[in-house]
Every structure is written in structure tokens, then in C-alpha cells.
mmCIF file of C-alpha atoms in Angstrom:
data_model
loop_
_atom_site.group_PDB
_atom_site.id
_atom_site.type_symbol
_atom_site.label_atom_id
_atom_site.label_comp_id
_atom_site.label_asym_id
_atom_site.label_seq_id
_atom_site.Cartn_x
_atom_site.Cartn_y
_atom_site.Cartn_z
ATOM 1 C CA MET A 1 1.292 -36.090 -53.405
ATOM 2 C CA LYS A 2 0.624 -39.358 -55.233
ATOM 3 C CA THR A 3 -0.382 -39.112 -58.894
ATOM 4 C CA ALA A 4 -2.806 -41.314 -60.831
ATOM 5 C CA LEU A 5 -3.543 -41.448 -64.559
ATOM 6 C CA VAL A 6 -7.063 -42.757 -65.218
ATOM 7 C CA PHE A 7 -8.329 -43.827 -68.651
ATOM 8 C CA GLY A 8 -12.078 -44.159 -69.139
ATOM 9 C CA ALA A 9 -12.419 -41.649 -66.311
ATOM 10 C CA SER A 10 -15.908 -40.477 -67.296
ATOM 11 C CA GLY A 11 -17.268 -44.033 -67.523
ATOM 12 C CA GLN A 12 -19.368 -46.024 -65.093
ATOM 13 C CA ILE A 13 -16.335 -47.361 -63.204
ATOM 14 C CA GLY A 14 -14.045 -44.395 -63.783
ATOM 15 C CA MET A 15 -16.250 -41.769 -62.134
ATOM 16 C CA PRO A 16 -16.558 -43.487 -58.726
ATOM 17 C CA LEU A 17 -12.851 -44.353 -58.902
ATOM 18 C CA LEU A 18 -12.037 -40.650 -59.283
ATOM 19 C CA ASP A 19 -14.017 -39.953 -56.117
ATOM 20 C CA ARG A 20 -12.055 -42.544 -54.143
ATOM 21 C CA LEU A 21 -8.702 -41.238 -55.345
ATOM 22 C CA ARG A 22 -9.518 -37.596 -54.632
ATOM 23 C CA ASP A 23 -10.916 -38.422 -51.192
ATOM 24 C CA ASP A 24 -7.586 -40.101 -50.449
ATOM 25 C CA GLY A 25 -5.610 -37.035 -51.491
ATOM 26 C CA TRP A 26 -4.382 -38.138 -54.915
ATOM 27 C CA ARG A 27 -3.604 -35.793 -57.790
ATOM 28 C CA VAL A 28 -5.492 -37.257 -60.767
ATOM 29 C CA HIS A 29 -5.010 -36.895 -64.511
ATOM 30 C CA ALA A 30 -8.319 -38.074 -65.990
ATOM 31 C CA VAL A 31 -8.674 -39.000 -69.668
ATOM 32 C CA SER A 32 -11.977 -39.050 -71.582
ATOM 33 C CA ARG A 33 -13.231 -38.353 -75.097
ATOM 34 C CA ASP A 34 -14.888 -35.072 -74.149
ATOM 35 C CA PRO A 35 -13.250 -32.267 -72.151
ATOM 36 C CA ARG A 36 -14.626 -31.576 -68.676
ATOM 37 C CA ALA A 37 -14.171 -28.822 -66.130
ATOM 38 C CA GLU A 38 -11.109 -29.196 -63.933
ATOM 39 C CA GLN A 39 -11.452 -29.359 -60.166
ATOM 40 C CA PRO A 40 -8.932 -29.133 -57.329
ATOM 41 C CA GLY A 41 -6.640 -32.132 -57.649
ATOM 42 C CA LEU A 42 -8.330 -33.280 -60.872
ATOM 43 C CA ILE A 43 -7.063 -32.444 -64.364
ATOM 44 C CA TRP A 44 -9.072 -33.588 -67.400
ATOM 45 C CA TRP A 45 -7.421 -34.484 -70.698
ATOM 46 C CA PRO A 46 -9.506 -35.036 -73.859
ATOM 47 C CA GLY A 47 -8.277 -37.927 -75.965
ATOM 48 C CA GLU A 48 -8.864 -41.426 -77.246
ATOM 49 C CA LEU A 49 -6.832 -44.594 -77.132
ATOM 50 C CA PRO A 50 -4.594 -45.877 -78.550
ATOM 51 C CA ASP A 51 -3.373 -42.525 -79.929
ATOM 52 C CA PHE A 52 -3.546 -40.434 -76.768
ATOM 53 C CA GLY A 53 -0.517 -38.185 -76.085
ATOM 54 C CA LEU A 54 1.006 -38.296 -72.627
ATOM 55 C CA PRO A 55 -0.068 -35.586 -70.163
ATOM 56 C CA ALA A 56 2.948 -36.477 -68.013
ATOM 57 C CA GLN A 57 5.961 -38.775 -68.163
ATOM 58 C CA GLN A 58 5.438 -40.245 -64.716
ATOM 59 C CA ALA A 59 2.618 -41.476 -62.495
ATOM 60 C CA ASP A 60 2.440 -43.617 -59.386
ATOM 61 C CA VAL A 61 -0.369 -45.729 -60.827
ATOM 62 C CA ILE A 62 -2.229 -46.025 -64.131
ATOM 63 C CA PHE A 63 -5.845 -47.204 -64.194
ATOM 64 C CA SER A 64 -7.642 -48.388 -67.320
ATOM 65 C CA CYS A 65 -11.435 -48.438 -66.984
ATOM 66 C CA GLY A 66 -12.145 -48.656 -70.717
ATOM 67 C CA PRO A 67 -11.435 -51.089 -73.570
ATOM 68 C CA LEU A 68 -8.509 -53.268 -72.536
ATOM 69 C CA ASP A 69 -7.212 -53.887 -76.054
ATOM 70 C CA LEU A 70 -6.838 -50.193 -76.847
ATOM 71 C CA PHE A 71 -5.190 -49.490 -73.510
ATOM 72 C CA ALA A 72 -2.709 -52.360 -73.958
ATOM 73 C CA GLN A 73 -1.712 -51.001 -77.375
ATOM 74 C CA TRP A 74 -1.158 -47.540 -75.913
ATOM 75 C CA TYR A 75 0.767 -48.796 -72.896
ATOM 76 C CA ALA A 76 3.065 -50.991 -74.992
ATOM 77 C CA ARG A 77 4.330 -48.010 -76.977
ATOM 78 C CA SER A 78 4.122 -45.277 -74.341
ATOM 79 C CA GLY A 79 7.155 -44.075 -72.483
ATOM 80 C CA ILE A 80 5.412 -43.376 -69.208
ATOM 81 C CA ASP A 81 7.110 -44.384 -65.987
ATOM 82 C CA ALA A 82 4.618 -45.977 -63.585
ATOM 83 C CA SER A 83 5.361 -48.778 -61.164
ATOM 84 C CA ARG A 84 1.704 -49.842 -60.896
ATOM 85 C CA VAL A 85 -0.943 -50.620 -63.543
ATOM 86 C CA ILE A 86 -4.513 -51.713 -62.778
ATOM 87 C CA ALA A 87 -6.740 -52.487 -65.764
ATOM 88 C CA PHE A 88 -10.262 -53.762 -66.252
ATOM 89 C CA GLY A 89 -10.837 -56.617 -68.662
ATOM 90 C CA SER A 90 -13.917 -58.817 -68.792
ATOM 91 C CA THR A 91 -15.123 -62.303 -67.891
ATOM 92 C CA SER A 92 -16.135 -62.466 -71.569
ATOM 93 C CA ILE A 93 -12.632 -63.829 -72.057
ATOM 94 C CA GLU A 94 -14.003 -67.058 -70.543
ATOM 95 C CA VAL A 95 -17.751 -66.760 -71.197
ATOM 96 C CA LYS A 96 -17.509 -66.235 -74.957
ATOM 97 C CA ARG A 97 -14.666 -68.639 -75.616
ATOM 98 C CA GLY A 98 -15.819 -71.098 -78.276
ATOM 99 C CA SER A 99 -18.876 -68.992 -79.139
ATOM 100 C CA ALA A 100 -20.747 -69.764 -82.353
ATOM 101 C CA ASP A 101 -20.576 -66.047 -83.169
ATOM 102 C CA ALA A 102 -17.441 -64.918 -85.031
ATOM 103 C CA GLU A 103 -17.502 -61.411 -83.532
ATOM 104 C CA GLU A 104 -17.580 -62.850 -80.016
ATOM 105 C CA ARG A 105 -14.656 -65.152 -80.781
ATOM 106 C CA ASP A 106 -12.786 -62.122 -82.100
ATOM 107 C CA LEU A 107 -13.500 -60.279 -78.834
ATOM 108 C CA VAL A 108 -12.021 -63.167 -76.838
ATOM 109 C CA ALA A 109 -8.907 -63.162 -79.034
ATOM 110 C CA ARG A 110 -8.486 -59.394 -78.556
ATOM 111 C CA LEU A 111 -8.872 -59.675 -74.784
ATOM 112 C CA ARG A 112 -6.329 -62.488 -74.558
ATOM 113 C CA GLU A 113 -3.825 -60.615 -76.716
ATOM 114 C CA ALA A 114 -4.396 -57.451 -74.679
ATOM 115 C CA GLU A 115 -3.695 -59.211 -71.380
ATOM 116 C CA ARG A 116 -0.576 -60.853 -72.817
ATOM 117 C CA THR A 117 0.701 -57.545 -74.214
ATOM 118 C CA LEU A 118 0.001 -55.717 -70.969
ATOM 119 C CA PHE A 119 1.831 -58.199 -68.753
ATOM 120 C CA GLU A 120 4.806 -58.449 -71.116
ATOM 121 C CA SER A 121 5.122 -54.679 -71.501
ATOM 122 C CA ALA A 122 4.940 -54.149 -67.749
ATOM 123 C CA ALA A 123 7.504 -56.868 -67.058
ATOM 124 C CA ALA A 124 9.945 -55.166 -69.423
ATOM 125 C CA ARG A 125 9.611 -51.963 -67.342
ATOM 126 C CA GLY A 126 9.572 -53.566 -63.921
ATOM 127 C CA ALA A 127 5.943 -52.536 -63.338
ATOM 128 C CA ALA A 128 3.311 -54.568 -61.475
ATOM 129 C CA VAL A 129 0.047 -55.228 -63.319
ATOM 130 C CA THR A 130 -3.341 -56.381 -62.017
ATOM 131 C CA VAL A 131 -6.187 -57.214 -64.394
ATOM 132 C CA LEU A 132 -9.742 -57.207 -63.026
ATOM 133 C CA ARG A 133 -12.458 -59.103 -64.903
ATOM 134 C CA PRO A 134 -16.005 -58.040 -63.950
ATOM 135 C CA THR A 135 -19.190 -59.926 -64.715
ATOM 136 C CA LEU A 136 -22.414 -58.053 -65.650
ATOM 137 C CA VAL A 137 -21.845 -54.420 -64.620
ATOM 138 C CA TYR A 138 -24.776 -52.252 -63.508
ATOM 139 C CA GLY A 139 -25.537 -49.276 -61.299
ATOM 140 C CA SER A 140 -24.900 -46.155 -63.389
ATOM 141 C CA ALA A 141 -27.580 -46.361 -66.125
ATOM 142 C CA ARG A 142 -24.765 -46.714 -68.668
ATOM 143 C CA ASP A 143 -24.192 -50.442 -69.015
ATOM 144 C CA ARG A 144 -25.084 -52.340 -72.187
ATOM 145 C CA ASN A 145 -26.917 -55.237 -70.587
ATOM 146 C CA LEU A 146 -29.354 -54.558 -67.760
ATOM 147 C CA SER A 147 -29.913 -50.943 -68.826
ATOM 148 C CA ARG A 148 -30.839 -52.145 -72.304
ATOM 149 C CA ILE A 149 -33.335 -54.577 -70.786
ATOM 150 C CA ALA A 150 -34.810 -51.739 -68.731
ATOM 151 C CA GLN A 151 -35.088 -49.480 -71.781
ATOM 152 C CA VAL A 152 -36.885 -52.120 -73.842
ATOM 153 C CA ALA A 153 -39.212 -52.946 -70.954
ATOM 154 C CA GLN A 154 -40.122 -49.306 -70.422
ATOM 155 C CA ARG A 155 -40.693 -48.711 -74.119
ATOM 156 C CA PHE A 156 -43.021 -51.667 -74.638
ATOM 157 C CA GLY A 157 -44.310 -52.171 -71.106
ATOM 158 C CA ARG A 158 -43.115 -55.764 -71.085
ATOM 159 C CA ILE A 159 -40.212 -58.159 -71.578
ATOM 160 C CA VAL A 160 -40.444 -61.584 -73.225
ATOM 161 C CA LEU A 161 -38.123 -64.399 -72.118
ATOM 162 C CA PRO A 162 -37.918 -68.089 -72.983
ATOM 163 C CA ARG A 163 -39.157 -70.308 -70.161
ATOM 164 C CA ASP A 164 -35.750 -71.948 -69.816
ATOM 165 C CA ALA A 165 -33.833 -68.713 -69.142
ATOM 166 C CA THR A 166 -32.497 -70.220 -65.923
ATOM 167 C CA GLY A 167 -28.738 -69.744 -66.373
ATOM 168 C CA LEU A 168 -27.085 -68.259 -63.291
ATOM 169 C CA ARG A 169 -25.758 -64.684 -63.195
ATOM 170 C CA GLN A 170 -23.762 -62.488 -60.765
ATOM 171 C CA PRO A 171 -24.412 -58.801 -61.597
ATOM 172 C CA VAL A 172 -21.824 -56.473 -60.046
ATOM 173 C CA HIS A 173 -22.267 -52.814 -59.091
ATOM 174 C CA ALA A 174 -19.882 -50.328 -60.739
ATOM 175 C CA HIS A 175 -19.009 -48.743 -57.382
ATOM 176 C CA ASP A 176 -17.877 -52.123 -56.023
ATOM 177 C CA LEU A 177 -15.536 -52.423 -59.009
ATOM 178 C CA ALA A 178 -14.095 -48.965 -58.383
ATOM 179 C CA ASP A 179 -13.538 -49.943 -54.756
ATOM 180 C CA ALA A 180 -11.795 -53.151 -55.862
ATOM 181 C CA ALA A 181 -9.392 -51.227 -58.109
ATOM 182 C CA PHE A 182 -8.597 -48.785 -55.314
ATOM 183 C CA ARG A 183 -7.952 -51.603 -52.835
ATOM 184 C CA CYS A 184 -5.470 -53.224 -55.216
ATOM 185 C CA ILE A 185 -3.118 -50.260 -55.461
ATOM 186 C CA ASP A 186 -0.691 -51.178 -52.657
ATOM 187 C CA THR A 187 -1.696 -54.813 -52.140
ATOM 188 C CA GLU A 188 1.341 -56.829 -53.203
ATOM 189 C CA ALA A 189 -0.633 -60.079 -53.358
ATOM 190 C CA THR A 190 -2.403 -58.672 -56.435
ATOM 191 C CA PHE A 191 0.778 -57.891 -58.389
ATOM 192 C CA GLY A 192 0.931 -59.891 -61.612
ATOM 193 C CA ARG A 193 -2.521 -61.414 -61.085
ATOM 194 C CA THR A 194 -5.917 -61.531 -62.784
ATOM 195 C CA TYR A 195 -9.147 -61.678 -60.788
ATOM 196 C CA ALA A 196 -12.747 -62.456 -61.633
ATOM 197 C CA LEU A 197 -15.030 -59.900 -59.974
ATOM 198 C CA PRO A 198 -18.605 -61.196 -59.739
ATOM 199 C CA GLY A 199 -21.374 -59.528 -57.771
ATOM 200 C CA GLY A 200 -22.316 -60.576 -54.269
ATOM 201 C CA GLU A 201 -25.366 -62.627 -55.241
ATOM 202 C CA THR A 202 -25.990 -65.477 -57.685
ATOM 203 C CA LEU A 203 -29.439 -65.686 -59.269
ATOM 204 C CA SER A 204 -31.072 -66.977 -62.429
ATOM 205 C CA TYR A 205 -31.277 -64.877 -65.571
ATOM 206 C CA ARG A 206 -35.056 -64.860 -65.212
ATOM 207 C CA ASP A 207 -34.938 -63.665 -61.597
ATOM 208 C CA MET A 208 -32.326 -61.031 -62.461
ATOM 209 C CA VAL A 209 -34.607 -59.583 -65.144
ATOM 210 C CA ALA A 210 -37.613 -59.765 -62.796
ATOM 211 C CA ARG A 211 -35.760 -57.641 -60.222
ATOM 212 C CA VAL A 212 -34.899 -55.057 -62.863
ATOM 213 C CA LEU A 213 -38.570 -54.850 -63.870
ATOM 214 C CA GLY A 214 -39.614 -54.609 -60.224
ATOM 215 C CA ALA A 215 -37.384 -51.567 -59.771
ATOM 216 C CA LEU A 216 -39.129 -49.650 -62.575
ATOM 217 C CA GLN A 217 -42.289 -47.588 -62.199
ATOM 218 C CA PRO A 218 -44.715 -48.566 -63.491
ATOM 219 C CA SER A 219 -43.366 -52.103 -63.385
ATOM 220 C CA PRO A 220 -43.355 -53.718 -66.855
ATOM 221 C CA ARG A 221 -44.724 -57.228 -67.251
ATOM 222 C CA LEU A 222 -42.570 -60.328 -67.681
ATOM 223 C CA HIS A 223 -43.830 -62.904 -70.189
ATOM 224 C CA GLU A 224 -42.237 -66.351 -70.248
ATOM 225 C CA VAL A 225 -42.947 -68.280 -73.439
ATOM 226 C CA PRO A 226 -41.778 -71.518 -75.091
ATOM 227 C CA SER A 227 -38.480 -71.212 -76.926
ATOM 228 C CA PRO A 228 -40.037 -71.417 -80.433
ATOM 229 C CA VAL A 229 -42.347 -68.518 -79.567
ATOM 230 C CA PHE A 230 -39.441 -66.501 -78.167
ATOM 231 C CA ASN A 231 -37.404 -67.129 -81.321
ATOM 232 C CA LEU A 232 -40.327 -65.860 -83.403
ATOM 233 C CA VAL A 233 -40.650 -62.729 -81.254
ATOM 234 C CA LEU A 234 -36.917 -62.075 -81.591
ATOM 235 C CA ALA A 235 -37.065 -62.553 -85.366
ATOM 236 C CA LEU A 236 -39.897 -60.030 -85.597
ATOM 237 C CA ALA A 237 -37.919 -57.594 -83.429
ATOM 238 C CA HIS A 238 -34.901 -57.954 -85.719
ATOM 239 C CA ALA A 239 -37.093 -57.377 -88.771
ATOM 240 C CA ALA A 240 -38.345 -54.166 -87.163
ATOM 241 C CA GLY A 241 -34.783 -53.017 -86.428
ATOM 242 C CA PHE A 242 -34.726 -53.783 -82.695
ATOM 243 C CA ALA A 243 -32.212 -55.827 -80.636
ATOM 244 C CA LEU A 244 -30.027 -56.426 -83.683
ATOM 245 C CA ASP A 245 -27.001 -57.211 -81.497
ATOM 246 C CA PHE A 246 -28.948 -59.829 -79.539
ATOM 247 C CA ASN A 247 -27.904 -62.930 -81.461
ATOM 248 C CA GLU A 248 -28.283 -66.706 -81.170
ATOM 249 C CA ALA A 249 -25.210 -66.970 -78.980
ATOM 250 C CA ALA A 250 -26.706 -64.462 -76.517
ATOM 251 C CA VAL A 251 -29.969 -66.414 -76.428
ATOM 252 C CA ALA A 252 -28.092 -69.643 -75.759
ATOM 253 C CA ARG A 253 -26.256 -68.042 -72.831
ATOM 254 C CA MET A 254 -29.585 -67.376 -71.087
ATOM 255 C CA ARG A 255 -29.609 -71.112 -70.378
ATOM 256 C CA SER A 256 -25.969 -71.313 -69.263
ATOM 257 C CA ASP A 257 -24.507 -70.693 -65.812
ATOM 258 C CA LEU A 258 -21.969 -67.852 -66.003
ATOM 259 C CA VAL A 259 -20.638 -68.066 -62.470
ATOM 260 C CA PHE A 260 -17.225 -67.070 -61.123
ATOM 261 C CA ASP A 261 -15.498 -67.638 -57.796
ATOM 262 C CA PRO A 262 -14.641 -64.423 -55.900
ATOM 263 C CA GLY A 263 -12.505 -66.330 -53.383
ATOM 264 C CA ASP A 264 -9.101 -65.098 -54.605
ATOM 265 C CA ALA A 265 -10.257 -61.472 -54.623
ATOM 266 C CA GLN A 266 -11.797 -61.843 -51.166
ATOM 267 C CA ARG A 267 -8.584 -63.327 -49.786
ATOM 268 C CA ASP A 268 -6.125 -60.950 -51.443
ATOM 269 C CA PHE A 269 -7.815 -57.550 -51.114
ATOM 270 C CA GLY A 270 -11.007 -57.988 -49.130
ATOM 271 C CA TYR A 271 -13.395 -57.882 -52.080
ATOM 272 C CA ALA A 272 -16.949 -57.662 -50.710
ATOM 273 C CA PRO A 273 -19.514 -56.791 -53.419
ATOM 274 C CA ARG A 274 -23.134 -56.023 -52.560
ATOM 275 C CA ASN A 275 -26.142 -58.213 -53.334
ATOM 276 C CA PHE A 276 -28.309 -57.361 -56.322
ATOM 277 C CA HIS A 277 -30.966 -54.869 -55.210
ATOM 278 C CA PRO A 278 -31.604 -52.590 -58.201
ATOM 279 C CA VAL A 279 -33.523 -49.318 -57.969
ATOM 280 C CA ALA A 280 -34.952 -47.153 -60.761
ATOM 281 C CA SER A 281 -32.107 -44.619 -60.639
ATOM 282 C CA MET A 282 -29.668 -47.330 -61.755
ATOM 283 C CA PHE A 283 -31.324 -47.485 -65.186
ATOM 284 C CA PRO A 284 -31.983 -44.934 -67.963
ATOM 285 C CA SER A 285 -35.125 -42.861 -67.772
ATOM 286 C CA PRO A 286 -37.854 -43.694 -70.329
ATOM 287 C CA GLU A 287 -37.402 -41.848 -73.613
#
């Protein structure tokens, strides 16, 4: 029986990945912060990276569905024997490069160092690494982007956007990412490669938000206002303690096209993500 070690197993990508592995007959060691009930073929281990102790000294494949920098630190100093490593990074490594925000530049630096460390550590052990970089993840009511928009819209009954929020986006469903990771396991073309994983549809930021609102019941209103008015609304929200992590750099990206080519992933492992058709169950329930 093949054995997998999965970090971030209780997350929005990890959970559907566990289902795919178990359906295929794998024995899975799943790692998450909180302990969970074991099931046939599935053993849960509570722990956090980078200080997690090994549940076993060998696995056929290691998956990382959580923070790439913490996983890379753990992997570099672990003694586990695994010929295959598949880890999720982020397209933020490209999107936020050169950002005006110091924290975003720090994130890019950590992602780049994590990828470098991961590939070098694997090469020293003769292991094959694949890094997958998703765009905007949605689908499990646990993401930090579209779910946050849905929560704000449901709380206030509306969302305010600047009129020029026309930058292109490619939201990707968490289950499509889990499927991509599973497809990569034995696909030699993916060894030693990184892949951008966008969703199956490209649409404007404004239209993406409108579809999220349309999936909610009752459907909140979308207000498009001139940029100076939007900046005033955002300043008032910050003063009231809301959307504090929504900074100037994030506002500027509403106007920028954040588009990635899925061609390599389609060619190498048949990546075929769905179009963006959100439904209410994909977002948190109103508080």
C-alpha cells in the first residue's frame, strides 16, 4: 500500500486531496493543528510546522497544502525518505513582486527562499519536487479573499468598489487544485517544475465580485463609485476597525490584470479547472 504524508490536511485543499488519496487506496498520515478522529486508512497527527516531529521515517509522497515557507524549513532539516514532494506555493510570488507594501515584499522574499530551499533539499536527497502556484482560491468558505468579500457584503447588505476595478482575475476552485496535486504524483514531466494554476475562466474584478454577490441570498447590492469616494469609504472603514488588511497595494491591484497561462499544466498533467460559477455554500454563512 502506498503511503502519503499530507501537511495542511484539514485545509481547503488538503481535505479534498485526502478524499482522492483514500479513494485510490493510499494509506495517509494527515497533519493538522487540531487532532481529528482516525478513519480506515487515515491517521491524523496534531502538530505545526516547522517543528513537527515525524510520524514515520518513510513515505512515497509528501504533500504540503499549507504555508510553503514553514514546510520548506521543516523538509530541509527532516530525515524523512520520500522520493516525491508536491507543495503548494502562490502566484503572489509574481503578483506582489515590487509591491509598495513592505509586508507584501517580505512575503515574496519568503516564497522565493522557500522554493529555492525546497528544490535544493530535494536534489540533495534525490527526490523530485513539484511546486503548484494557485491564483485566487475559493470553494470551501475558508479562503481569505472571496469569502471575506461575501462576509462584508452579507453584514452590510452591499459592497462598494471603485469604477475602475476592471483588472482581470482567474479564481480557482480548491477541488481543482487537489485534483492537480493528485495528477502530478506519477507524472514525470512535472518533476522539478513549478506551475501556475489559474481557474478556468478569466473575468474582471468587478464581474467576479458581482457573481459572488449573485450567489448570496438575499443578494447584496454592488455600488461602483469614483476612486476618491472609494478611498474615503475605505478610510472610514479602517477608522471603524474594518478591512484593516486591505491596503493601498490591494486597491491598486483591482485595476491590474493578474492573469496566468495554464498551458504548461494542461500539457503536462491534463489540468482542466472549472469556470467560475459560485454558489452560496462556497462562502461563510452570515454571522
